[in-house]
Coordinates of C-alpha atoms and ligand atoms in Angstrom, one line a residue:
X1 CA 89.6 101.9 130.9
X2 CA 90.0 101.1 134.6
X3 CA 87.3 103.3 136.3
X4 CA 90.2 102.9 139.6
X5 CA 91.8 105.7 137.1
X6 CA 89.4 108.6 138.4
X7 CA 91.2 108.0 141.7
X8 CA 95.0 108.2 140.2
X9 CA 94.1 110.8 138.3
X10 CA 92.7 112.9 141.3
X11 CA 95.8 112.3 143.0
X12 CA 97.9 113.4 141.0
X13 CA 96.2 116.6 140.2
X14 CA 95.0 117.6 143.8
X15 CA 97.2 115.5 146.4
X16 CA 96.1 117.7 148.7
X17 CA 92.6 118.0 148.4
X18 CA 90.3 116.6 151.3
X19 CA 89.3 112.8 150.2
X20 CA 87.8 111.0 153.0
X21 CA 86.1 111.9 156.3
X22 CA 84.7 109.7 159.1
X23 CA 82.0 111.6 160.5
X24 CA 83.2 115.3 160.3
X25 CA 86.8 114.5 161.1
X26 CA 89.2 114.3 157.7
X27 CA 90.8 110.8 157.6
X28 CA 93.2 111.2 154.1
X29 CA 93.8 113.5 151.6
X30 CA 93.4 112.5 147.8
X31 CA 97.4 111.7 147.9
X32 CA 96.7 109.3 150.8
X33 CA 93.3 107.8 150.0
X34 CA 95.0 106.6 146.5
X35 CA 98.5 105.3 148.7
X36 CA 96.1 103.6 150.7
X37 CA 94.4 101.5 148.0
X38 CA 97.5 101.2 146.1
X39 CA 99.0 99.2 149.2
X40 CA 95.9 97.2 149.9
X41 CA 95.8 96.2 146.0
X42 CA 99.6 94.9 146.4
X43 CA 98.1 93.4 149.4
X44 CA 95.2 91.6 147.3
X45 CA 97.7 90.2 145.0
X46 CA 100.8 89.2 146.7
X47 CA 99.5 88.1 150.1
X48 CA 96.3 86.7 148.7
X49 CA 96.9 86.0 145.5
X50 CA 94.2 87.9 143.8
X51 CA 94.2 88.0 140.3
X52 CA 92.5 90.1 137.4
X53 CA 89.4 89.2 136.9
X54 CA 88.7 87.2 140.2
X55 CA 86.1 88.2 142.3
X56 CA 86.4 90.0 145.8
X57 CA 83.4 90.2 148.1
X58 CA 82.9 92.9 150.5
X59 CA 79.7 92.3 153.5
X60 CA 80.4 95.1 155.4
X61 CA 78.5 98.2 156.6
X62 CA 79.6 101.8 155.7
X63 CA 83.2 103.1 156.6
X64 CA 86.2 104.7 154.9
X65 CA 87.8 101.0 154.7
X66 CA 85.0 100.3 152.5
X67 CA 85.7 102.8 149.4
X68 CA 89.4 102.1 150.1
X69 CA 89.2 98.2 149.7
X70 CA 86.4 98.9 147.1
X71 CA 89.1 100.7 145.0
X72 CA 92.2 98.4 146.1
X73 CA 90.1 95.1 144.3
X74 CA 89.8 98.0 140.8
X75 CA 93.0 98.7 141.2
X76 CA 94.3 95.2 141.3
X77 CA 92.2 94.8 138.3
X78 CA 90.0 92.2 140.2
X79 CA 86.2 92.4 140.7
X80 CA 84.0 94.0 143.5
X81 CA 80.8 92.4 144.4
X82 CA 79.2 94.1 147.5
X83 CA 76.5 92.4 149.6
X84 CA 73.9 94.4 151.1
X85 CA 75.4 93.6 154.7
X86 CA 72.2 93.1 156.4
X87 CA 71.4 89.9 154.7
X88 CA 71.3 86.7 156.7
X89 CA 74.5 85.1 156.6
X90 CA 73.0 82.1 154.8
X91 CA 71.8 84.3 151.6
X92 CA 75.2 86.3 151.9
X93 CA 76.9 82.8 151.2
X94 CA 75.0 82.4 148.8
X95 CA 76.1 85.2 146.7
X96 CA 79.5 84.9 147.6
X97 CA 79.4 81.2 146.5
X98 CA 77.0 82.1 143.1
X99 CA 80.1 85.2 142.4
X100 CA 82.9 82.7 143.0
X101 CA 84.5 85.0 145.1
X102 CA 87.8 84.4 146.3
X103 CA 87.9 86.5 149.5
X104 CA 84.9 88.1 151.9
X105 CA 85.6 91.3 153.9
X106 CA 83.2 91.4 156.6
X107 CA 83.2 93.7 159.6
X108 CA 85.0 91.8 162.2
X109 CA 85.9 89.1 159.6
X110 CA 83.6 86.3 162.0
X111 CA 80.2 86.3 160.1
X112 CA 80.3 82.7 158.3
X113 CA 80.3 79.6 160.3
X114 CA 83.2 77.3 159.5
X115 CA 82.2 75.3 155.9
X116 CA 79.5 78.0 155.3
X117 CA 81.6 79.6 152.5
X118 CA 83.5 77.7 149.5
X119 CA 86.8 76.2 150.1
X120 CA 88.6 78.1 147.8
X121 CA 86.8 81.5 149.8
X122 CA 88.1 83.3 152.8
X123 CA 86.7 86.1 155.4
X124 CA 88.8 88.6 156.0
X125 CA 88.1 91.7 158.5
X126 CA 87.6 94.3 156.6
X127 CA 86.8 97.5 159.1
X128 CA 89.5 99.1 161.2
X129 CA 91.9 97.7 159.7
X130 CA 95.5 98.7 160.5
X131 CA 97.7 100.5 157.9
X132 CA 99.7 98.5 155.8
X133 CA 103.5 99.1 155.4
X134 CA 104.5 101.9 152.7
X135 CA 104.8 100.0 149.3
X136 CA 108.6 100.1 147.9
X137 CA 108.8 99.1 144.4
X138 CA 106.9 100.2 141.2
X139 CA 104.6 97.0 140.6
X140 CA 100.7 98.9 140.6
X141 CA 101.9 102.5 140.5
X142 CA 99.0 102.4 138.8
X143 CA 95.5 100.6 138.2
X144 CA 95.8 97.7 136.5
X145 CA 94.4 98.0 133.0
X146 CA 91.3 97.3 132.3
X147 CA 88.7 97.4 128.9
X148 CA 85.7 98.9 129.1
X149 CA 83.9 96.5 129.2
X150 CA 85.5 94.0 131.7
X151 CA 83.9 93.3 134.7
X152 CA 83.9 95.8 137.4
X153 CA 81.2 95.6 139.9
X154 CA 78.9 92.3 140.5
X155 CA 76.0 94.2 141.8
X156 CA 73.5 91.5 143.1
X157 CA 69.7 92.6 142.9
X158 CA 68.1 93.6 145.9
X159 CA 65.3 90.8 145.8
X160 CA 61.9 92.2 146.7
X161 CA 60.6 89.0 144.6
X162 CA 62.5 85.7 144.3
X163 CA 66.1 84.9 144.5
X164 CA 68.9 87.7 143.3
X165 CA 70.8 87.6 140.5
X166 CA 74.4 89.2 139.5
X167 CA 74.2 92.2 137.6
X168 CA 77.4 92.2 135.4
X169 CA 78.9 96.4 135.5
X170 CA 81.6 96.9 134.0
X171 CA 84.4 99.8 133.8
X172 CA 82.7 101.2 131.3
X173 CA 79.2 100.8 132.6
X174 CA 79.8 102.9 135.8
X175 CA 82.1 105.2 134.1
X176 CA 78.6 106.1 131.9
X177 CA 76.3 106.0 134.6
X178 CA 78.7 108.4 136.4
X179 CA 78.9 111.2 133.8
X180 CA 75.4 111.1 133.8
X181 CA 75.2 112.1 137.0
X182 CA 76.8 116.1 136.7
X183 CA 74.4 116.2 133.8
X184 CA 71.2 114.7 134.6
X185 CA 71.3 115.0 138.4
X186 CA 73.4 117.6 139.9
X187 CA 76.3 119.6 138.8
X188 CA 79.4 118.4 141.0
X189 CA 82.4 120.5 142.6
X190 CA 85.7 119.8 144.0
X191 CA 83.6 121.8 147.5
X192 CA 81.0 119.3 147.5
X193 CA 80.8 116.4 150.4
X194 CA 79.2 113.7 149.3
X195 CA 77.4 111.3 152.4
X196 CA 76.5 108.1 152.3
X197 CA 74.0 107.5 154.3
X198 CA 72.7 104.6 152.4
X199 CA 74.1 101.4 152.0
X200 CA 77.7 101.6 150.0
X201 CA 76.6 98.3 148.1
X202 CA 73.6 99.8 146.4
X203 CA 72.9 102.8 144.6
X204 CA 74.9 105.3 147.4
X205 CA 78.2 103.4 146.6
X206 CA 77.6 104.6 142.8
X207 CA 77.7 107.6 143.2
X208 CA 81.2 108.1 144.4
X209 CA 82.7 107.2 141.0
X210 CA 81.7 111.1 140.4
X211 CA 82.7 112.8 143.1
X212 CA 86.1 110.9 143.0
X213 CA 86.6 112.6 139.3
X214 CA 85.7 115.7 140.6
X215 CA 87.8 115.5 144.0
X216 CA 85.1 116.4 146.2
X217 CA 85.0 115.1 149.9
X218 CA 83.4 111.8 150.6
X219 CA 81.5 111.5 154.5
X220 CA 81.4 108.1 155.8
X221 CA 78.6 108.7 159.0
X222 CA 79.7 107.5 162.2
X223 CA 76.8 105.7 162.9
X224 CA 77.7 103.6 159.6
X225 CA 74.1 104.2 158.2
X226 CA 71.4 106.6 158.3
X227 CA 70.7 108.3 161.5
X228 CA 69.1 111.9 160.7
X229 CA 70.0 113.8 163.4
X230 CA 73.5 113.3 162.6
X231 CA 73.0 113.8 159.1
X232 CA 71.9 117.0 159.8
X233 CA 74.7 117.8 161.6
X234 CA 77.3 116.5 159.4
X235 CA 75.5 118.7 156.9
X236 CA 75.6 122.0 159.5
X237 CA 79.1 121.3 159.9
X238 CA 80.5 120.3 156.4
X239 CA 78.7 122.0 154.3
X240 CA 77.4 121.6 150.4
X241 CA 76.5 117.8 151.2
X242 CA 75.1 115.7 148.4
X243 CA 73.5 112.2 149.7
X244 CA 71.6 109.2 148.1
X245 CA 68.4 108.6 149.8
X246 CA 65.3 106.1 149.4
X247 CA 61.6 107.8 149.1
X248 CA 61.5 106.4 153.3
X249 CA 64.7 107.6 154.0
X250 CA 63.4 111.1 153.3
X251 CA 59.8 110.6 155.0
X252 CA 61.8 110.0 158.7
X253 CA 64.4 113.3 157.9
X254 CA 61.2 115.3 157.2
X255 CA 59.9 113.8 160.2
X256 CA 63.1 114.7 162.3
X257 CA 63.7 118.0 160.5
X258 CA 60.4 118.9 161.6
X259 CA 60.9 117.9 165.1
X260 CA 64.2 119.7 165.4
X261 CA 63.4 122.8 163.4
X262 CA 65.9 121.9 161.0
X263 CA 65.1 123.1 157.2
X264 CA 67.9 121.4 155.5
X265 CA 70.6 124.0 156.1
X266 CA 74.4 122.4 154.3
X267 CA 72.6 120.2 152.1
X268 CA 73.1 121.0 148.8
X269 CA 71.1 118.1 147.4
X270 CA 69.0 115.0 148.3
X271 CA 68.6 112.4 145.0
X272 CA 65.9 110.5 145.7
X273 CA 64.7 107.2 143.8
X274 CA 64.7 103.7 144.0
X275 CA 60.9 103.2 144.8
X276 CA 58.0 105.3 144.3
X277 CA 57.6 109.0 146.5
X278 CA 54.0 109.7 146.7
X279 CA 53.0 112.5 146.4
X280 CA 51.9 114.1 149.5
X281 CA 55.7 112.6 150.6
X282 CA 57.3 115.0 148.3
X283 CA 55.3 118.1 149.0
X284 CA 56.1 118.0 152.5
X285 CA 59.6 117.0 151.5
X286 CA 59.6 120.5 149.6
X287 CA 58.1 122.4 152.6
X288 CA 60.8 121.1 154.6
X289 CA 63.9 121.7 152.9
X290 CA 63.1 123.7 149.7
X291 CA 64.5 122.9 146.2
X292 CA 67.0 120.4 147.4
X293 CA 65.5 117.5 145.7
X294 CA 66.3 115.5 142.3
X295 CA 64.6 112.4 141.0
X296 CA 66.2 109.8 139.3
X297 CA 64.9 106.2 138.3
X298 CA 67.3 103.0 137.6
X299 CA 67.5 99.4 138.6
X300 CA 70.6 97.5 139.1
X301 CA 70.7 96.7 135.0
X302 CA 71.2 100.2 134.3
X303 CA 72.0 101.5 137.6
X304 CA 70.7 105.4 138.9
X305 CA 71.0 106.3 135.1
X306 CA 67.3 105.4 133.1
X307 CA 65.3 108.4 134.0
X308 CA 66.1 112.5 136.0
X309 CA 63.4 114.4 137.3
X310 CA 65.2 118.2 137.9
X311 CA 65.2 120.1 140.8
X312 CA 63.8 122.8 139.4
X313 CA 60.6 120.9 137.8
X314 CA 60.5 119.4 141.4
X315 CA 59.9 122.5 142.9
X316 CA 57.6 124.7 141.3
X317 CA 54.6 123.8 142.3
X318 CA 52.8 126.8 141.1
X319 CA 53.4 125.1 137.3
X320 CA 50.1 124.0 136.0
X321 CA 51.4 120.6 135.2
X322 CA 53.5 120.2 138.7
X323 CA 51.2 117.0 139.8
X324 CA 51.7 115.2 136.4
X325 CA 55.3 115.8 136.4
X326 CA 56.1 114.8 140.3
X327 CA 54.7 112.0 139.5
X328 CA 56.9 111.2 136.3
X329 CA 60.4 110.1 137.2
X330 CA 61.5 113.0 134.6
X331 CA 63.0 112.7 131.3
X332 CA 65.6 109.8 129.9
X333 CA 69.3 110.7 130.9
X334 CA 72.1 112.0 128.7
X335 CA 73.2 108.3 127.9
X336 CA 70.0 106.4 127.2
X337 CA 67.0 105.8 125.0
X338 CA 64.1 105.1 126.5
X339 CA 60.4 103.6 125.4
X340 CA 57.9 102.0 125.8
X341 CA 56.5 98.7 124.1
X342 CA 53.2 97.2 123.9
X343 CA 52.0 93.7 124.5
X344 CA 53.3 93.1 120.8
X345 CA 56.1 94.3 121.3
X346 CA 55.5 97.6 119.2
X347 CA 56.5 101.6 120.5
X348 CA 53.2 102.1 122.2
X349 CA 51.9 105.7 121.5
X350 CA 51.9 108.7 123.8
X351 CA 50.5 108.3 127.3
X352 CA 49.7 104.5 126.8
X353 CA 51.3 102.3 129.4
X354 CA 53.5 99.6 128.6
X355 CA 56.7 97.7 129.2
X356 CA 60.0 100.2 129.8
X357 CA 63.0 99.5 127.5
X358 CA 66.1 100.9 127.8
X359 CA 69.2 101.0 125.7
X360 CA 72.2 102.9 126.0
X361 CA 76.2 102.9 127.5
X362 CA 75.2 102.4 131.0
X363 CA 72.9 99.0 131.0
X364 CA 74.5 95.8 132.0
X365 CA 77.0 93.2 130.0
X366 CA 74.2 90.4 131.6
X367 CA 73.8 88.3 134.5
X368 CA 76.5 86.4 135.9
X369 CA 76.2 83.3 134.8
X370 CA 72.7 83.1 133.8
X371 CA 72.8 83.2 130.5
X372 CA 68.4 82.4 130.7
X373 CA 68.0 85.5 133.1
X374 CA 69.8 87.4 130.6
X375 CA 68.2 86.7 127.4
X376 CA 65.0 87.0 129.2
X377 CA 65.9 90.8 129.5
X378 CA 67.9 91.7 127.0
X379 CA 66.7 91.8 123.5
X380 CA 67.5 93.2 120.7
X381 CA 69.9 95.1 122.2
X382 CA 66.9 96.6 124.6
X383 CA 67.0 96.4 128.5
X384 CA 63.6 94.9 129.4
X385 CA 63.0 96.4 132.9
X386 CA 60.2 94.8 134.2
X387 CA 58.7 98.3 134.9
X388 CA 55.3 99.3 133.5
X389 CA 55.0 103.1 132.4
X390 CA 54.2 105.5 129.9
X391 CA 55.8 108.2 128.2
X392 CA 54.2 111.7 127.3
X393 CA 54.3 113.6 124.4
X394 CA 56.9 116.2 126.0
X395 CA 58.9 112.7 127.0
X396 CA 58.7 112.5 130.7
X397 CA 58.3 109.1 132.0
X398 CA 55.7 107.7 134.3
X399 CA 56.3 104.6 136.1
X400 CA 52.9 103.0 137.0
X401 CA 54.0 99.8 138.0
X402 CA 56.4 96.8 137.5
X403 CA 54.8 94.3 135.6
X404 CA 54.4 91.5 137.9
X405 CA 52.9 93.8 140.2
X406 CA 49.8 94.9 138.3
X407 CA 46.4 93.4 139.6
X408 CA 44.1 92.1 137.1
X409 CA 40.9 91.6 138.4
X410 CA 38.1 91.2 136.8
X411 CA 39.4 91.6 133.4
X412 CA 40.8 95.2 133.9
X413 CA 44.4 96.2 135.2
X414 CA 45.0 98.1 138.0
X415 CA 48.2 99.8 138.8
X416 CA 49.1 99.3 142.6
X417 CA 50.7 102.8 142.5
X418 CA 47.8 104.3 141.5
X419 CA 46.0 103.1 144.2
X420 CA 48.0 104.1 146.7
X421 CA 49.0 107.3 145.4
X422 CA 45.0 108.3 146.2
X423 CA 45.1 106.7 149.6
X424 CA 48.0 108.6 150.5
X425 CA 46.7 111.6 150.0
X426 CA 44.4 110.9 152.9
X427 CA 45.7 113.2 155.9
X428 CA 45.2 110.3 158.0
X429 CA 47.7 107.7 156.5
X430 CA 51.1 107.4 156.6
X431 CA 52.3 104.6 154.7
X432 CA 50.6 102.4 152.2
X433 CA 51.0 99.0 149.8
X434 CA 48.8 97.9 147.5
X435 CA 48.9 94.4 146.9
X436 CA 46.8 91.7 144.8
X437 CA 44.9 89.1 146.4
X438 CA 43.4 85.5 144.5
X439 CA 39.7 85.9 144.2
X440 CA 37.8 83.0 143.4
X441 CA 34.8 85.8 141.2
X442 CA 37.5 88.0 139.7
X443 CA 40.8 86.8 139.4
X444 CA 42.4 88.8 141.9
X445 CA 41.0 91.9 144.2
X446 CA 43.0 94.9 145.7
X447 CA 44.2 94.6 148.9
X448 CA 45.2 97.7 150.8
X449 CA 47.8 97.4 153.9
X450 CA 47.6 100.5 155.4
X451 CA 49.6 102.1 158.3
X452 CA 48.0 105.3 159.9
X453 CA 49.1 107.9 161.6
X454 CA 46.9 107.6 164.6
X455 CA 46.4 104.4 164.7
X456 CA 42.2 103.7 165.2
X457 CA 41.9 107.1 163.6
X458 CA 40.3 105.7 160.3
X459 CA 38.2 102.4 159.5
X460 CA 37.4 100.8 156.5
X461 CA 34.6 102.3 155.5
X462 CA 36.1 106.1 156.1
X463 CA 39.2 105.2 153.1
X464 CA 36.4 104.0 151.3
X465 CA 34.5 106.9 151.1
X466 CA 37.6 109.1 150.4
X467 CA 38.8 106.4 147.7
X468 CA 35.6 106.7 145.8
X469 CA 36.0 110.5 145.4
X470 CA 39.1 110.0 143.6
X471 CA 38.9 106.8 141.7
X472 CA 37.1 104.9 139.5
X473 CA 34.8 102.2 142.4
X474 CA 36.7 98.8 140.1
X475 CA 39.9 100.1 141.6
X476 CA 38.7 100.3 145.1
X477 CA 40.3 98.2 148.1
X478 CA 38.0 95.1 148.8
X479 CA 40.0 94.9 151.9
X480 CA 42.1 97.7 154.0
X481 CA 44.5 95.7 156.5
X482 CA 45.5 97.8 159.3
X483 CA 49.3 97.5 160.8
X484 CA 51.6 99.2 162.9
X485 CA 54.4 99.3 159.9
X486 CA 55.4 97.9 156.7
X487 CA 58.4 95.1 155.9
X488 CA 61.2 97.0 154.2
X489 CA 64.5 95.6 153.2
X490 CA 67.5 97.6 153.9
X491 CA 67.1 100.1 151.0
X492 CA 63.7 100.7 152.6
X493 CA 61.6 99.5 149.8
X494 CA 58.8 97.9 150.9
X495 CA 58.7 94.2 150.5
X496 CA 55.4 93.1 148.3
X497 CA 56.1 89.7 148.6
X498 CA 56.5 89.4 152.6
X499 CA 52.7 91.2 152.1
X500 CA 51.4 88.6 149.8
X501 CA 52.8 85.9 152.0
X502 CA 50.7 87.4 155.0
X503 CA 47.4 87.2 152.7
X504 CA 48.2 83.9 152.5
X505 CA 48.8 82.6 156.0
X506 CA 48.1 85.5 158.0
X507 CA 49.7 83.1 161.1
X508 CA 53.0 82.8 159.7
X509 CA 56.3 84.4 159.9
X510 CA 54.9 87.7 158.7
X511 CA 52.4 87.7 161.1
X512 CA 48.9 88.9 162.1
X513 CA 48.4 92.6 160.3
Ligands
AMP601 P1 66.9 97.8 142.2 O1 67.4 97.1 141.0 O2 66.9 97.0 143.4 O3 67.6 99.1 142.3 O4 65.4 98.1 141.9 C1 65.0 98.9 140.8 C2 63.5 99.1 140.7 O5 63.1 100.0 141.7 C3 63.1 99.6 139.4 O6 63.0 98.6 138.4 C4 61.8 100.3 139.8 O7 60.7 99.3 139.8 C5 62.0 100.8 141.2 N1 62.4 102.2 141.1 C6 63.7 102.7 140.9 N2 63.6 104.1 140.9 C7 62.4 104.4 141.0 C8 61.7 105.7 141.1 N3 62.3 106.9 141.0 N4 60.3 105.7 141.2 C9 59.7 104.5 141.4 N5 60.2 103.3 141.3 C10 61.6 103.3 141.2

């Protein structure tokens, strides 16, 4: 099944219902949103000659033009493959040469120098773009058909370590993942505005495969990202708003909520995941906006749908067990089987970490054509995540770290996240990462970048003191570097390796902490 069918179903059965809005203003109703794509998938075949299966690229930033020309390459029965659109032209071309794509919509359709793409690839403009002449005729009334498990979406990894890879989704992929969603997540109604205030070519895009087959409104920012001010007035204005937003994303709208005396009024629900949210994050989270927020945990291989933490588990704080279950990322999700395996490969009991598998309708067909990559991860008919965690008897999930991640030093493993969970819950800090450092004695030693809230406020020895009261000493920092922020990539997670390149030549790129 063509996943492109949600939107031709919703038009026929609410033509009328608000579809897209830029900013607050209403831009097409379900009837137009679906002519729209219909005309630019004619479009894609007879002015380009698109065919099934060929891939379309789209390096653009949020807009209404986006989920239209996302749909029109479904409904043509040809492939999407968004590019995060703050990458550096040269690693865009990259992926647009590794997908074979046949076209690139970019913004103003002048990103890539002349020769920088494929011969057989053109950039197109993609935003703005004028209305195309009503179709006549009956070729693509409706999506072209599609098995479930043909190619829908090449969703390219976002590459906090080495290069990225195509993720191979297909129809029936995000169809899964998407039912999740009303299950696991949040319940979804035709009155519901979705935002997306993160990028449309990661997790954010995902999620309007949902509230498409439940007709709700989808809110395309003016600003064309995330700018929490107007987020919050979208939300004042519009009401019931649902948005996708990384653990950061969430620390600056506490941090502008609280400035503006905003406490999350129109916001139905905020669905955060995609890195780690401490702790002391979420608690102010919760004093800010109340029982708005929903965990969920996924990677690109089995996108937003491994693990849900509930909103009402989220909230109550007077449970006994709150801190062991805000720190879980909740319980497996409708459509997967989750567990954990040893370093033999066996279940591992209750509450011991080790590697987290997952199996189940919503993990990828592979990587594009990397057939290596792909056997390295899936086995047995098991999605090897990379991810280190444990499960509890009740079955909530714990991620502790990914695997490469962990520090060994001195024989013993230490989880970065651990680490930095205890540091943040110093009042003093405001952002941590815990890295690993080569250590001639022990293998590796902890290294602790550290960004305060006042900066001078703390030294060394202070975080040391406070980290001794809360850990066992083998964990401890042998260094804390001090710096004004940390490197993020445009999903906001932080970016390990940039941090590790700085231990090792603290006069490069990276810079001086
Ligand atoms: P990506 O494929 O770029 O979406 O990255 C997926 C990775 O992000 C996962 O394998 C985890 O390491 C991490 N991640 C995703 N969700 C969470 C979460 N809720 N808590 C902690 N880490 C997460």
């Amino acid at each position: 099944m063509n996943i492109a069918l949600w939107l031709f179903d919703a038009a026929q059965r609410w033509p009328r219902r608000p579809a897209l809005f830029a900013g607050s203003r209403q831009v097409a109703d379900y009837q137009a949103f679906a002519a729209r794509v219909r005309a630019r998938a004619l479009h894609l075949r007879q002015e380009h000659g698109i065919a099934p299966g060929e891939r379309v690229a789209l390096l653009m930033k949020n807009s209404c033009d986006y989920l239209e020309l996302l749909y029109a390459i479904w409904w043509s029965g040809a492939v999407a493959v968004p590019v995060n659109s703050r990458l550096h032209p040269l690693e865009a071309a990259w992926i647009i040469g590794n997908a074979g794509a046949r076209l690139v919509y970019t913004d103003a359709g002048r990103v890539f120098e002349p020769g920088a793409l494929a011969e057989a690839c053109r950039e197109l403009p993609g935003y703005d773009l004028p209305p195309l002449p009503a179709v006549r005729g009956d070729e693509l009334l409706e999506p072209w058909p599609r098995e479930a498990d043909e190619l829908a979406w090449l969703f390219y990894t976002s590459g906090t370590t080495g290069r990225s890879k195509g993720v191979m989704l297909s129809h029936g992929n995000l169809i899964a993942m998407s039912l999740c969603y009303p299950l696991d997540v949040d319940p979804v109604s035709s009155g519901d505005a979705v935002v997306y205030a993160a990028p449309l070519s990661h997790g954010a895009g995902l999620y309007n495969f949902i509230h498409v087959r439940c007709g709700a409104r989808h809110v395309l920012p003016q600003s064309r990202g995330f700018d929490a001010p107007e987020l919050f007035g979208l939300a004042r204005e519009l009401g019931a708003v649902s948005l996708f937003a990384a653990p950061t994303m969430v620390k600056r709208m506490v941090e502008q909520a609280r400035a503006q005396g905003y406490a999350g009024e129109g916001i139905k629900t905020i669905v955060y995941g995609g890195a780690p949210m401490y702790q002391a994050d979420l608690s102010q989270a919760l004093d800010t906006f109340g029982p708005r927020l929903v965990q969920i945990y996924g990677q690109g291989e089995c996108p937003m749908s491994i693990s849900a933490l509930s909103r009402e588990q989220i909230a109550d704080r007077a449970a006994g067990d709150w801190p062991a279950i805000a720190a879980s990322v909740g319980r497996a999700q409708s459509c997967v089987e989750v567990r954990i395996l040893d370093a033999e490969g066996q279940p591992a009991a209750p509450g011991v970490p080790g590697e987290i598998v997952v199996r189940g309708a919503p993990v990828m067909q592979g990587y594009w054509d990397n057939p290596s990559a792909t056997q390295a991860v899936l086995l047995d008919g098991w999605l090897h995540t990379g991810d280190i965690g444990f499960l509890d008897a009740r079955g909530y999930l714990t991620l502790t770290d990914r695997s490469k991640d962990v520090i060994i030093s001195g024989g013993s493993n230490i989880y970065p996240r651990e680490v930095e969970e205890a540091l943040m819950q110093h009042p003093g800090v405001f952002e941590v990462c815990v890295v690993g450092e080569a250590d001639a004695q022990w293998g590796e030693s902890v290294v602790a970048f550290v960004v305060l809230r006042s900066p001078g406020s703390l030294d060394p020895q202070a975080l040391n003191d406070w980290f001794v009261t809360r850990m066992a000493s083998f964990k401890k920092p042998k260094k804390y570097l001090f710096c004004a922020e940390l490197p993020k990539n445009s999903y906001g997670k932080i970016l390990k390796s940039q941090l590790r390149q700085r231990l090792q030549d603290p006069t490069g790129p990276g810079g001086n902490p």
